[in-house]
Amino acid sequence: MCGIAAIASHKSVAKQLYQSLLNLEYRGYDSCGMALMDQNKLALRKNIGNVGEVNDKEHFEELKGNMGIAHTRWATHGGVTSENSHPHFSNDNSFIIVHNGIFSNYQKVQKELLNKGFTFQSQTDTEVFANLLQDEYQTTLDIETAFCQAIERIEGSYAIAMITLHQPDTVFAVKKDSPLVIGINDGANYISSDMNAFISETRDTVIINDMEYVMLTKDDFTVKRLADKQSVSKQIIHVQWDKQTAQRGGFSHYMLKEIFDQPQTVRQALHIPKEEIDTIADKFLTRKQSFCVGVGTTYYVAMIGTYLFSKYAGLYVPNVSADEFPAIIPVSDDQHVLFFSQSGETYDTRMAIRAAKSKGAATSAIVNVVGSSISQEVDNCIFQGSGPEICVVSTKAALSQIIILWQIVLNVGLKNGSLTQEQVDLYRENIFEFSRTIETVLNEESGNIRNLAKETSHIKNWLFMGKSIYYPVALESALKMKEVTYLHAEGLPSGFLKHGTLAMVDENMYCLFFIPTKETKDLYESTMMAIEEVKARKGKVIGFCTDDDTEAMNLLDHYLVIPDKHPELNFLVEMVMAQLLSYYCALDLGLNIDKPRNLAKSVTVG
Ligand code: F6R
């Protein structure tokens, strides 16, 4: 996740663009830059650091021109260097672009361009698109056509803004799976990743949909569909947010914003280049034994990995909590360990990496922060590109890691013969559709979850239960509840109940069940049996179940429904619902949700 902004105006834009960068900084802050068009010349300034630091070095406000683009970066491809920061020029310096997202086929396109004699100054996927524009323009000699044809050649997620010497009065922009909005004002128009960039100038905004492109001048804008190049009429929305609310995308807390960011981060995670997935997948195939390791929420991601590897790749990949890893795992040079870390700085995970490396094991990681210690310590790293996670508790970063992990598992399953290509394609399609499902569920079920939270936030003791892959979801959801409400929530496998915990159950005990779809038959029945066990002791039972599950609905004291879409992805829909339940309980209790007591975002101590 990065932030992009563009302005076309009757007046000089440098100052406003700098303000846009400051307003977008929460979307990424490892480097930034800006390019302005002045008298048919493009001037570029960019560097590493946060927006203020870069401005101290580059003095953005000295740039001249009435039109420009700007970018604040959260690195996904290529390290944090000045060359990799945006904007990026085409080879002939006639096109300059900013991009938020991932071009998943950039290596292939880059090879084609290298064969045609193009050169590259950065390690980014973005520079490829700048040169694609030049390549297309050489044959079409028409900017709009070149822009659309270049888009046809790339895959992945993107919100792009571009200016060019060949049509110096127009900003071009396009989007797929990354956000893009327009701001409308008297004498100036804006394009940005979100309206926060221009909130101090205008609150009149237009939302751009996937596969629509924009041509924007200082006085006007046109939105067209990529499919048929026809104009689309757009509604102008007037937003009432103040600046702080805008920064959180209109949400009252970062936790809520980050929960609602998840459909986008899932789609972004699906666009991680195949080569990166392949490299780590191959380690699972060539090493005798692999482990999945994380701590806290990322430990639960690792646990989910064990279930996914077993189901889709027929492999036993044990999970270990990073803090226990050095004590119990006799790692050796024929082994491989995959680590998960949002921050890339967690002490326990770093110690586990050290332990694995000291025994010669291969190490890989899925990390959100480029340049972080963990990303540098492991042999191979995938940067998840989820954007900064500002709330102390992890939501979107964890879900994104699960989606990337799932792709690794599918790749291993395909290569070891556990899955066919058709199955892999279908699972990927289902994961993509899941991103739409959670969008719907978040929009439609929020009210119900909020009501349930109001009724239950006084409860002091919870048991969260699930079986099979719903078990790590129960653990993760209990951790979320503990972190933001400070209430006691214990996660356990539902099959475990009768082996001891049942003794605690009476009419004061509330149990939250993560119920699978009925299609899973045995799993469903054994979860239902655990619910009966609680009911028989007069315990209160709340559950997430599918909208056709009347059996569960009749049994539960309270239920929240989810659509019965893809049984294999239900556990993640329920995980998202549980994040919301924790959020609304904490809201009801009036707690400091984004900064819970005693916790820190990056745990760098042992
Ligand atoms: C829970 C949470 C923590 C982190 C853990 C690992 O919401 O945020 O449990 O998951 O401290 O942190 P990272 O992922 O930064 O290594």
Coordinates of C-alpha atoms and ligand atoms in Angstrom, one line a residue:
M1 CA 0.0 0.0 0.0
C2 CA 1.4 3.4 -1.0
G3 CA -0.3 6.8 -1.5
I4 CA -0.6 8.5 -4.8
A5 CA -1.7 12.1 -5.6
A6 CA -2.0 14.3 -8.6
I7 CA -3.2 17.9 -9.1
A8 CA -4.1 19.9 -12.2
S9 CA -4.6 23.6 -11.3
H10 CA -4.7 27.2 -12.5
K11 CA -2.1 27.9 -9.8
S12 CA 1.2 26.4 -8.7
V13 CA 0.7 23.0 -7.1
A14 CA 3.9 22.2 -5.3
K15 CA 2.7 23.4 -1.9
Q16 CA -0.6 21.5 -2.2
L17 CA 1.0 18.4 -3.5
Y18 CA 3.4 18.4 -0.5
Q19 CA 0.4 18.8 1.8
S20 CA -1.2 15.8 0.0
L21 CA 1.9 13.7 0.7
L22 CA 1.8 14.7 4.4
N23 CA -1.9 13.7 4.5
L24 CA -1.2 10.4 2.8
E25 CA 1.8 9.5 4.9
Y26 CA -0.1 7.0 6.9
R27 CA -0.3 4.8 3.7
G28 CA 3.5 4.5 3.6
Y29 CA 6.5 6.4 4.7
D30 CA 9.8 4.8 3.6
S31 CA 10.4 7.3 0.8
C32 CA 8.5 9.8 -1.3
G33 CA 8.7 12.1 -4.3
M34 CA 7.0 14.5 -6.6
A35 CA 7.2 15.5 -10.3
L36 CA 5.9 18.8 -11.7
M37 CA 5.2 19.9 -15.3
D38 CA 6.5 23.4 -16.0
Q39 CA 6.5 24.9 -19.5
N40 CA 6.7 21.5 -21.1
K41 CA 9.4 20.2 -18.9
L42 CA 9.2 17.6 -16.2
A43 CA 11.1 18.2 -12.9
L44 CA 11.5 15.3 -10.4
R45 CA 12.6 15.3 -6.8
K46 CA 12.5 12.2 -4.6
N47 CA 14.5 10.6 -1.8
I48 CA 14.3 8.1 1.1
G49 CA 12.8 9.0 4.5
N50 CA 9.4 10.2 5.7
V51 CA 7.7 13.1 4.0
G52 CA 9.1 15.8 6.3
E53 CA 12.7 14.3 6.1
V54 CA 12.6 14.1 2.3
N55 CA 11.3 17.7 2.0
D56 CA 14.2 18.9 4.2
K57 CA 16.5 17.4 1.6
E58 CA 14.6 18.1 -1.6
H59 CA 12.6 21.3 -0.9
F60 CA 9.5 20.2 -2.8
E61 CA 8.0 23.7 -2.5
E62 CA 10.7 25.1 -4.8
L63 CA 9.3 23.1 -7.7
K64 CA 7.4 25.1 -10.3
G65 CA 4.3 24.1 -12.3
N66 CA 0.5 23.9 -12.3
M67 CA 0.3 20.2 -12.7
G68 CA 2.1 17.4 -10.9
I69 CA 2.1 13.9 -9.4
A70 CA 3.4 12.7 -6.0
H71 CA 3.9 9.4 -4.1
T72 CA 4.6 8.2 -0.6
R73 CA 6.0 4.7 -0.6
W74 CA 5.5 1.5 1.3
A75 CA 8.0 -0.7 -0.5
T76 CA 6.9 -4.0 -2.1
H77 CA 9.5 -4.5 -4.9
G78 CA 13.0 -3.2 -4.5
G79 CA 14.6 -2.0 -1.3
V80 CA 14.2 1.4 0.2
T81 CA 16.4 3.5 -2.0
S82 CA 16.1 6.8 -3.8
E83 CA 16.1 5.0 -7.2
N84 CA 13.2 2.8 -6.2
S85 CA 11.1 5.7 -4.8
H86 CA 8.4 7.2 -7.1
P87 CA 7.7 8.9 -9.5
H88 CA 9.4 6.9 -12.2
F89 CA 10.4 8.2 -15.7
S90 CA 10.2 6.3 -19.0
N91 CA 13.6 5.9 -20.7
D92 CA 13.0 9.0 -22.9
N93 CA 11.8 11.0 -19.9
S94 CA 8.6 11.9 -21.7
F95 CA 6.3 9.9 -19.3
I96 CA 6.4 9.9 -15.5
I97 CA 4.2 7.8 -13.2
V98 CA 3.3 7.0 -9.7
H99 CA 1.8 3.6 -8.7
N100 CA 0.1 2.0 -5.7
G101 CA -0.1 -1.8 -6.0
I102 CA 1.8 -4.7 -7.5
F103 CA 2.3 -5.6 -11.2
S104 CA 2.4 -9.4 -10.9
N105 CA 3.8 -10.0 -14.4
Y106 CA 6.4 -7.3 -14.4
Q107 CA 9.4 -9.6 -14.8
K108 CA 7.9 -11.0 -18.0
V109 CA 7.1 -7.5 -19.4
Q110 CA 10.5 -6.3 -18.3
K111 CA 12.2 -9.0 -20.3
E112 CA 10.2 -8.0 -23.4
L113 CA 11.2 -4.4 -22.9
L114 CA 14.9 -5.3 -22.3
N115 CA 14.9 -7.2 -25.6
K116 CA 13.7 -4.0 -27.3
G117 CA 16.6 -2.0 -25.8
F118 CA 14.9 -0.4 -22.8
T119 CA 17.0 0.0 -19.7
F120 CA 15.9 0.2 -16.0
Q121 CA 17.3 2.5 -13.2
S122 CA 15.3 0.8 -10.4
Q123 CA 14.3 -2.6 -9.0
T124 CA 10.7 -1.7 -9.1
D125 CA 7.7 -3.2 -10.9
T126 CA 6.5 0.4 -11.5
E127 CA 9.3 1.5 -13.9
V128 CA 8.2 -1.2 -16.2
F129 CA 4.9 0.5 -16.8
A130 CA 6.5 3.9 -17.5
N131 CA 8.5 2.2 -20.3
L132 CA 5.5 0.3 -21.5
L133 CA 3.8 3.6 -22.1
Q134 CA 6.8 4.8 -24.1
D135 CA 6.8 1.5 -26.1
E136 CA 3.1 1.8 -26.9
Y137 CA 3.3 5.5 -27.8
Q138 CA 6.0 4.8 -30.3
T139 CA 3.5 2.8 -32.4
T140 CA 0.2 4.5 -31.6
L141 CA 1.3 8.2 -31.3
D142 CA -1.9 8.8 -29.3
I143 CA -1.7 9.0 -25.5
E144 CA -5.1 7.7 -24.6
T145 CA -4.6 4.7 -26.9
A146 CA -1.1 4.1 -25.6
F147 CA -2.3 4.3 -22.0
C148 CA -5.1 1.8 -22.6
Q149 CA -2.9 -0.6 -24.5
A150 CA -0.2 -0.5 -21.9
I151 CA -2.8 -1.4 -19.2
E152 CA -3.8 -4.4 -21.3
R153 CA -0.2 -5.7 -21.1
I154 CA 0.0 -5.6 -17.3
E155 CA -1.5 -7.8 -14.6
G156 CA -1.9 -7.2 -10.9
S157 CA -3.3 -4.5 -8.7
Y158 CA -2.8 -0.9 -9.5
A159 CA -3.8 2.7 -9.0
I160 CA -1.6 4.7 -11.4
A161 CA -1.4 8.5 -12.1
M162 CA 0.7 9.6 -15.1
I163 CA 1.7 12.9 -16.8
T164 CA 3.4 13.2 -20.1
L165 CA 5.1 15.8 -22.2
H166 CA 3.0 14.5 -25.2
Q167 CA -0.2 15.8 -23.6
P168 CA 1.0 18.3 -21.0
D169 CA -2.4 19.5 -19.8
T170 CA -3.8 16.1 -18.7
V171 CA -3.3 13.7 -15.8
F172 CA -4.1 10.1 -16.7
A173 CA -5.1 7.7 -14.0
V174 CA -6.5 4.1 -13.9
K175 CA -7.3 1.6 -11.2
K176 CA -7.8 -2.1 -10.5
D177 CA -7.9 -3.5 -6.9
S178 CA -6.3 -0.4 -5.4
P179 CA -8.3 2.7 -4.5
L180 CA -8.6 5.9 -6.5
V181 CA -10.7 9.0 -6.1
I182 CA -11.1 12.3 -7.8
G183 CA -11.5 15.7 -6.0
I184 CA -13.4 18.5 -7.8
N185 CA -12.7 22.2 -7.0
D186 CA -13.0 25.6 -8.6
G187 CA -9.8 26.0 -10.7
A188 CA -8.2 22.7 -9.6
N189 CA -8.9 19.0 -9.8
Y190 CA -7.2 16.2 -7.9
I191 CA -6.6 12.5 -8.1
S192 CA -5.5 10.4 -5.1
S193 CA -5.6 7.1 -3.3
D194 CA -8.1 8.6 -0.9
M195 CA -9.8 11.9 -0.3
N196 CA -7.6 12.6 2.6
A197 CA -5.0 13.9 0.2
F198 CA -7.1 16.9 -0.8
I199 CA -9.5 17.2 2.1
S200 CA -8.2 20.7 3.0
E201 CA -9.1 21.9 -0.5
T202 CA -12.4 20.2 -1.4
R203 CA -14.9 17.7 -0.1
D204 CA -16.5 17.0 -3.5
T205 CA -15.3 13.7 -4.6
V206 CA -15.9 11.0 -7.3
I207 CA -15.1 7.3 -6.6
I208 CA -13.4 5.5 -9.5
N209 CA -14.3 1.8 -10.0
D210 CA -12.0 -1.0 -11.2
M211 CA -11.1 -0.9 -14.9
E212 CA -12.1 2.7 -15.3
Y213 CA -9.6 5.3 -16.4
V214 CA -9.6 9.1 -15.8
M215 CA -8.4 12.0 -17.9
L216 CA -8.2 15.1 -15.7
T217 CA -7.4 18.7 -16.5
K218 CA -7.5 21.8 -14.3
D219 CA -11.1 22.5 -15.4
D220 CA -12.6 19.1 -16.2
F221 CA -12.4 15.4 -15.9
T222 CA -13.6 12.4 -18.0
V223 CA -14.0 8.8 -16.7
K224 CA -14.1 6.0 -19.2
R225 CA -14.4 2.2 -19.1
L226 CA -11.3 0.4 -20.3
A227 CA -13.4 -2.3 -21.9
D228 CA -15.1 -0.2 -24.5
K229 CA -13.6 3.3 -24.0
Q230 CA -17.0 4.7 -23.4
S231 CA -17.6 7.6 -21.0
V232 CA -19.1 6.8 -17.6
S233 CA -21.3 9.4 -15.9
K234 CA -20.2 9.8 -12.3
Q235 CA -21.9 11.1 -9.2
I236 CA -20.1 13.8 -7.2
I237 CA -20.3 12.9 -3.5
H238 CA -19.9 15.6 -0.8
V239 CA -18.1 14.3 2.3
Q240 CA -18.4 15.9 5.7
W241 CA -15.3 14.3 7.3
D242 CA -12.8 16.3 9.3
K243 CA -9.1 15.8 8.6
Q244 CA -8.4 13.2 11.3
T245 CA -11.4 11.2 10.3
A246 CA -10.4 11.4 6.7
Q247 CA -6.9 10.0 7.6
R248 CA -8.6 7.0 9.0
G249 CA -10.7 6.7 5.8
G250 CA -13.8 7.9 7.7
F251 CA -13.5 5.2 10.3
S252 CA -13.4 6.1 14.0
H253 CA -10.3 4.0 14.7
Y254 CA -7.4 2.5 12.7
M255 CA -8.4 -0.9 13.9
L256 CA -11.8 -0.6 12.1
K257 CA -10.2 1.0 9.0
E258 CA -7.7 -1.9 8.8
I259 CA -10.4 -4.5 9.2
F260 CA -12.2 -2.8 6.3
D261 CA -8.9 -2.6 4.3
Q262 CA -8.8 -6.4 4.2
P263 CA -10.7 -7.0 0.9
Q264 CA -8.0 -4.8 -0.8
T265 CA -5.1 -6.4 1.1
V266 CA -6.3 -9.9 0.1
R267 CA -6.4 -8.9 -3.6
Q268 CA -3.0 -7.3 -3.3
A269 CA -1.7 -10.5 -1.7
L270 CA -3.0 -12.5 -4.6
H271 CA -0.8 -10.4 -6.9
I272 CA 2.5 -11.4 -5.3
P273 CA 4.7 -12.4 -8.3
K274 CA 4.7 -16.1 -9.0
E275 CA 8.5 -16.2 -9.0
E276 CA 8.5 -15.1 -5.3
I277 CA 5.9 -17.8 -4.4
D278 CA 7.9 -20.4 -6.4
T279 CA 11.2 -19.7 -4.6
I280 CA 9.7 -20.4 -1.2
A281 CA 7.5 -23.2 -2.3
D282 CA 10.6 -25.0 -3.7
K283 CA 12.2 -25.0 -0.2
F284 CA 9.2 -27.0 1.1
L285 CA 9.8 -29.5 -1.7
T286 CA 13.6 -29.8 -1.6
R287 CA 14.2 -29.8 2.2
K288 CA 13.5 -32.9 4.3
Q289 CA 11.4 -31.0 6.8
S290 CA 9.9 -27.5 7.1
F291 CA 8.4 -25.6 10.0
C292 CA 6.0 -22.5 10.1
V293 CA 7.0 -20.1 12.9
G294 CA 5.6 -16.8 14.2
V295 CA 4.6 -15.4 17.6
G296 CA 1.3 -14.0 18.9
T297 CA -1.0 -13.5 15.9
T298 CA 1.7 -14.6 13.5
Y299 CA 2.0 -17.9 15.5
Y300 CA -1.7 -18.5 14.7
V301 CA -0.9 -17.7 11.0
A302 CA 1.8 -20.4 11.3
M303 CA -0.8 -22.8 12.8
I304 CA -3.1 -22.2 9.9
G305 CA -0.2 -23.1 7.7
T306 CA 0.0 -26.6 9.2
Y307 CA -3.7 -27.2 8.4
L308 CA -3.3 -25.8 4.8
F309 CA -0.2 -27.8 4.0
S310 CA -1.8 -31.0 5.3
K311 CA -5.0 -30.5 3.3
Y312 CA -3.7 -29.1 0.0
A313 CA -0.2 -30.5 -0.3
G314 CA -0.3 -33.7 1.8
L315 CA 2.7 -32.4 3.9
Y316 CA 3.1 -32.3 7.6
V317 CA 4.6 -28.9 8.4
P318 CA 4.7 -28.4 12.2
N319 CA 4.1 -24.9 13.6
V320 CA 6.1 -23.6 16.5
S321 CA 5.8 -20.4 18.5
A322 CA 8.9 -18.3 17.9
D323 CA 9.6 -17.8 21.6
E324 CA 9.7 -21.6 22.1
F325 CA 11.5 -22.5 18.9
P326 CA 15.1 -22.3 20.0
A327 CA 14.3 -24.5 23.0
I328 CA 12.6 -27.4 21.2
I329 CA 13.6 -27.7 17.6
P330 CA 16.7 -29.6 16.6
V331 CA 17.1 -27.8 13.2
S332 CA 19.6 -29.0 10.7
D333 CA 20.8 -28.1 7.3
D334 CA 18.3 -30.3 5.5
Q335 CA 15.4 -28.3 7.1
H336 CA 13.6 -25.1 6.2
V337 CA 11.7 -22.6 8.4
L338 CA 9.1 -20.1 7.1
F339 CA 8.7 -17.2 9.5
F340 CA 5.9 -14.6 9.6
S341 CA 6.2 -11.1 11.0
Q342 CA 4.3 -7.9 10.3
S343 CA 6.9 -5.6 11.7
G344 CA 10.0 -7.6 10.8
E345 CA 11.5 -6.6 14.1
T346 CA 10.1 -9.0 16.6
Y347 CA 12.8 -10.2 19.1
D348 CA 11.4 -13.7 19.6
T349 CA 11.2 -14.3 15.8
R350 CA 14.7 -12.9 15.3
M351 CA 16.1 -15.3 17.9
A352 CA 14.3 -18.2 16.3
I353 CA 15.8 -17.2 12.9
R354 CA 19.2 -17.1 14.5
A355 CA 18.7 -20.5 16.0
A356 CA 17.6 -22.0 12.6
K357 CA 20.5 -20.4 10.8
S358 CA 23.1 -21.5 13.3
K359 CA 22.1 -25.1 12.4
G360 CA 22.3 -24.4 8.7
A361 CA 18.6 -24.5 8.0
A362 CA 17.2 -22.6 5.1
T363 CA 15.1 -19.6 6.2
S364 CA 12.2 -17.7 4.5
A365 CA 9.8 -15.1 5.7
I366 CA 6.6 -13.2 4.9
V367 CA 7.1 -9.7 6.2
N368 CA 5.3 -6.4 5.9
V369 CA 8.1 -3.9 6.4
V370 CA 10.7 -3.6 3.7
G371 CA 14.2 -3.1 5.1
S372 CA 13.3 -4.6 8.5
S373 CA 15.7 -6.8 10.3
I374 CA 13.9 -10.1 9.7
S375 CA 13.6 -9.3 5.9
Q376 CA 17.4 -8.9 5.8
E377 CA 18.3 -11.9 8.0
V378 CA 16.4 -14.7 6.1
D379 CA 17.5 -16.2 2.8
N380 CA 14.2 -15.4 1.0
C381 CA 11.6 -12.9 1.8
I382 CA 8.2 -12.0 0.4
F383 CA 7.0 -8.5 1.2
Q384 CA 3.3 -8.6 1.6
G385 CA 2.6 -5.0 0.7
S386 CA -0.3 -4.6 3.1
G387 CA 0.7 -1.0 3.9
P388 CA 1.3 0.4 7.4
E389 CA -0.7 -1.3 10.1
I390 CA -1.2 1.5 12.6
C391 CA -3.4 -0.1 15.2
V392 CA -1.3 -2.0 17.7
V393 CA -3.3 -5.2 17.2
S394 CA -2.8 -7.0 13.9
T395 CA -5.7 -7.6 11.5
K396 CA -5.0 -6.9 7.9
A397 CA -1.4 -8.0 8.0
A398 CA -2.3 -11.4 9.4
L399 CA -5.0 -12.0 6.8
S400 CA -2.7 -11.0 4.0
Q401 CA 0.0 -13.4 5.3
I402 CA -2.5 -16.2 5.3
I403 CA -3.4 -15.5 1.7
I404 CA 0.3 -15.5 0.6
L405 CA 0.9 -18.6 2.6
W406 CA -2.0 -20.3 0.9
Q407 CA -0.5 -19.5 -2.5
I408 CA 2.7 -21.1 -1.4
V409 CA 0.8 -24.2 -0.3
L410 CA -1.1 -24.4 -3.6
N411 CA 2.1 -24.1 -5.5
V412 CA 3.7 -27.0 -3.4
G413 CA 0.5 -29.0 -3.9
L414 CA 0.7 -28.6 -7.6
K415 CA 4.3 -29.4 -7.8
N416 CA 4.1 -32.5 -5.6
G417 CA 1.1 -33.8 -7.5
S418 CA -1.5 -33.3 -4.7
L419 CA -3.4 -30.8 -6.8
T420 CA -4.1 -30.3 -10.5
Q421 CA -3.7 -27.0 -12.2
E422 CA -7.6 -26.8 -12.5
Q423 CA -7.9 -27.2 -8.8
V424 CA -5.3 -24.5 -8.1
D425 CA -7.0 -22.1 -10.5
L426 CA -10.3 -22.8 -8.8
Y427 CA -8.9 -22.2 -5.3
R428 CA -7.3 -19.0 -6.5
E429 CA -10.6 -17.8 -7.9
N430 CA -12.4 -18.7 -4.7
I431 CA -9.8 -16.7 -2.7
F432 CA -10.4 -13.8 -5.0
E433 CA -14.2 -14.2 -4.5
F434 CA -13.6 -14.4 -0.8
S435 CA -12.3 -10.8 -0.9
R436 CA -15.7 -9.8 -2.3
T437 CA -17.5 -11.9 0.3
I438 CA -15.7 -10.2 3.2
E439 CA -16.5 -6.8 1.6
T440 CA -20.2 -7.8 1.6
V441 CA -20.1 -9.3 5.1
L442 CA -18.4 -6.2 6.5
N443 CA -20.9 -3.9 5.0
E444 CA -24.0 -5.9 5.8
E445 CA -23.2 -7.6 9.1
S446 CA -21.5 -4.7 10.9
G447 CA -24.8 -3.5 12.5
N448 CA -25.6 -7.0 13.7
I449 CA -22.1 -7.5 15.1
R450 CA -22.3 -4.1 16.8
N451 CA -25.7 -5.1 18.4
L452 CA -24.2 -8.4 19.7
A453 CA -21.2 -6.5 21.1
K454 CA -23.6 -4.2 23.0
E455 CA -25.3 -7.2 24.5
T456 CA -22.1 -9.0 25.4
S457 CA -19.4 -6.5 26.2
H458 CA -20.1 -6.8 30.0
I459 CA -19.1 -10.5 29.9
K460 CA -16.0 -11.2 31.9
N461 CA -15.2 -14.7 30.7
W462 CA -15.3 -16.2 27.3
L463 CA -14.4 -19.5 25.8
F464 CA -13.7 -19.3 22.0
M465 CA -13.9 -22.7 20.3
G466 CA -13.3 -24.2 16.9
K467 CA -12.1 -27.5 15.5
S468 CA -9.6 -28.3 12.8
I469 CA -8.6 -25.0 10.9
Y470 CA -11.2 -23.2 13.0
Y471 CA -9.1 -23.9 16.0
P472 CA -6.3 -21.4 15.2
V473 CA -9.1 -19.0 14.2
A474 CA -10.6 -19.4 17.7
L475 CA -7.1 -18.8 19.3
E476 CA -6.5 -15.7 17.2
S477 CA -10.0 -14.3 17.8
A478 CA -9.6 -14.9 21.6
L479 CA -6.2 -13.0 21.4
K480 CA -8.0 -10.1 19.6
M481 CA -10.7 -10.0 22.2
K482 CA -8.1 -10.0 25.1
E483 CA -6.0 -7.3 23.5
V484 CA -8.6 -4.7 22.9
T485 CA -11.2 -5.4 25.7
Y486 CA -8.8 -6.7 28.5
L487 CA -11.4 -9.4 29.1
H488 CA -10.6 -13.0 29.7
A489 CA -11.1 -15.0 26.4
E490 CA -9.7 -18.4 26.2
G491 CA -9.3 -20.1 22.8
L492 CA -9.4 -23.9 22.6
P493 CA -10.1 -26.7 20.3
S494 CA -13.8 -27.6 20.7
G495 CA -12.9 -31.3 21.0
F496 CA -10.9 -30.4 24.1
L497 CA -13.9 -29.2 26.0
K498 CA -15.0 -32.5 27.5
H499 CA -11.4 -33.2 28.6
G500 CA -11.4 -30.6 31.3
T501 CA -12.7 -27.1 30.4
L502 CA -16.3 -28.2 30.6
A503 CA -16.0 -28.1 34.4
M504 CA -16.0 -24.3 34.1
V505 CA -19.2 -24.1 32.2
D506 CA -22.4 -22.9 33.9
E507 CA -25.0 -20.2 33.1
N508 CA -22.4 -17.5 33.5
M509 CA -20.0 -18.9 30.9
Y510 CA -20.2 -17.5 27.4
C511 CA -18.9 -19.6 24.6
L512 CA -18.2 -18.4 21.1
F513 CA -18.2 -21.1 18.4
F514 CA -16.7 -20.9 15.0
I515 CA -19.0 -23.3 13.1
P516 CA -18.0 -24.7 9.8
T517 CA -20.4 -25.1 6.9
K518 CA -22.6 -28.2 6.8
E519 CA -20.7 -29.5 3.7
T520 CA -17.8 -30.3 6.0
K521 CA -20.1 -33.0 7.6
D522 CA -17.9 -34.6 10.3
L523 CA -16.3 -31.4 11.3
Y524 CA -19.7 -29.7 11.4
E525 CA -21.2 -32.5 13.5
S526 CA -18.4 -32.6 16.0
T527 CA -18.6 -28.8 16.4
M528 CA -22.4 -29.1 17.0
M529 CA -21.8 -31.8 19.5
A530 CA -19.5 -29.4 21.5
I531 CA -22.3 -26.8 21.4
E532 CA -24.7 -29.4 22.8
E533 CA -22.3 -30.1 25.6
V534 CA -22.2 -26.5 26.6
K535 CA -26.0 -26.1 26.3
A536 CA -26.6 -29.1 28.5
R537 CA -24.6 -27.3 31.3
K538 CA -26.7 -24.1 30.7
G539 CA -23.7 -22.2 29.2
K540 CA -24.5 -19.4 26.8
V541 CA -23.7 -20.2 23.2
I542 CA -23.0 -17.7 20.5
G543 CA -21.9 -18.7 17.1
F544 CA -20.9 -17.7 13.6
C545 CA -22.8 -19.9 11.1
T546 CA -23.8 -19.9 7.5
D547 CA -27.1 -18.3 6.5
D548 CA -28.7 -21.7 5.7
D549 CA -27.8 -23.4 8.9
T550 CA -31.2 -23.5 10.7
E551 CA -29.9 -26.3 12.9
A552 CA -27.2 -24.1 14.5
M553 CA -29.6 -21.1 14.6
N554 CA -32.1 -23.1 16.6
L555 CA -29.4 -24.2 19.1
L556 CA -27.5 -20.9 19.6
D557 CA -28.5 -18.1 22.0
H558 CA -27.1 -15.6 19.5
Y559 CA -25.9 -16.1 16.0
L560 CA -24.2 -14.1 13.3
V561 CA -24.7 -15.4 9.7
I562 CA -22.3 -15.5 6.8
P563 CA -23.1 -16.5 3.2
D564 CA -22.5 -20.1 2.4
K565 CA -20.1 -19.5 -0.4
H566 CA -16.9 -21.5 -0.3
P567 CA -16.6 -24.0 2.6
E568 CA -12.9 -23.9 2.5
L569 CA -12.7 -20.2 3.1
N570 CA -15.4 -19.9 5.7
F571 CA -12.9 -20.0 8.6
L572 CA -11.4 -16.7 7.3
V573 CA -14.8 -15.0 6.9
E574 CA -15.5 -16.0 10.6
M575 CA -12.0 -14.6 11.6
V576 CA -12.9 -11.2 10.1
M577 CA -16.3 -11.2 11.9
A578 CA -14.6 -12.0 15.2
Q579 CA -12.2 -9.1 14.6
L580 CA -15.2 -6.8 14.3
L581 CA -16.9 -8.3 17.4
S582 CA -13.7 -7.5 19.5
Y583 CA -13.6 -4.0 18.0
Y584 CA -17.2 -3.3 18.9
C585 CA -16.9 -4.8 22.4
A586 CA -13.9 -2.5 23.0
L587 CA -15.8 0.5 21.6
D588 CA -18.7 -0.2 23.9
L589 CA -16.3 -0.4 26.8
G590 CA -14.8 3.0 25.8
L591 CA -11.3 1.6 25.6
N592 CA -8.2 2.9 23.8
I593 CA -8.6 0.6 20.9
D594 CA -5.7 1.6 18.7
K595 CA -3.3 1.6 21.6
P596 CA -4.3 -1.0 24.1
R597 CA -2.7 -0.8 27.5
N598 CA 0.7 -2.6 28.1
L599 CA 1.1 -3.4 24.4
A600 CA 3.5 -2.1 21.7
K601 CA 3.3 -2.5 17.9
S602 CA 6.8 -3.7 17.5
V603 CA 8.1 -6.1 20.3
T604 CA 11.8 -5.8 20.0
V605 CA 12.7 -7.0 23.5
G606 CA 12.9 -10.6 24.8
Ligands
F6R1 C1 -1.6 -9.4 18.0 C2 -0.3 -8.8 17.7 C3 0.9 -9.5 18.2 C4 1.9 -9.7 17.0 C5 3.2 -10.3 17.5 C6 4.2 -10.5 16.4 O1 -2.6 -8.6 17.5 O2 -0.2 -7.8 17.0 O3 0.6 -10.7 18.8 O4 1.3 -10.5 16.1 O5 3.8 -9.4 18.4 O6 4.5 -9.3 15.7 P1 5.1 -9.3 14.3 O7 4.1 -9.8 13.3 O8 5.4 -7.8 14.0 O9 6.3 -10.1 14.3

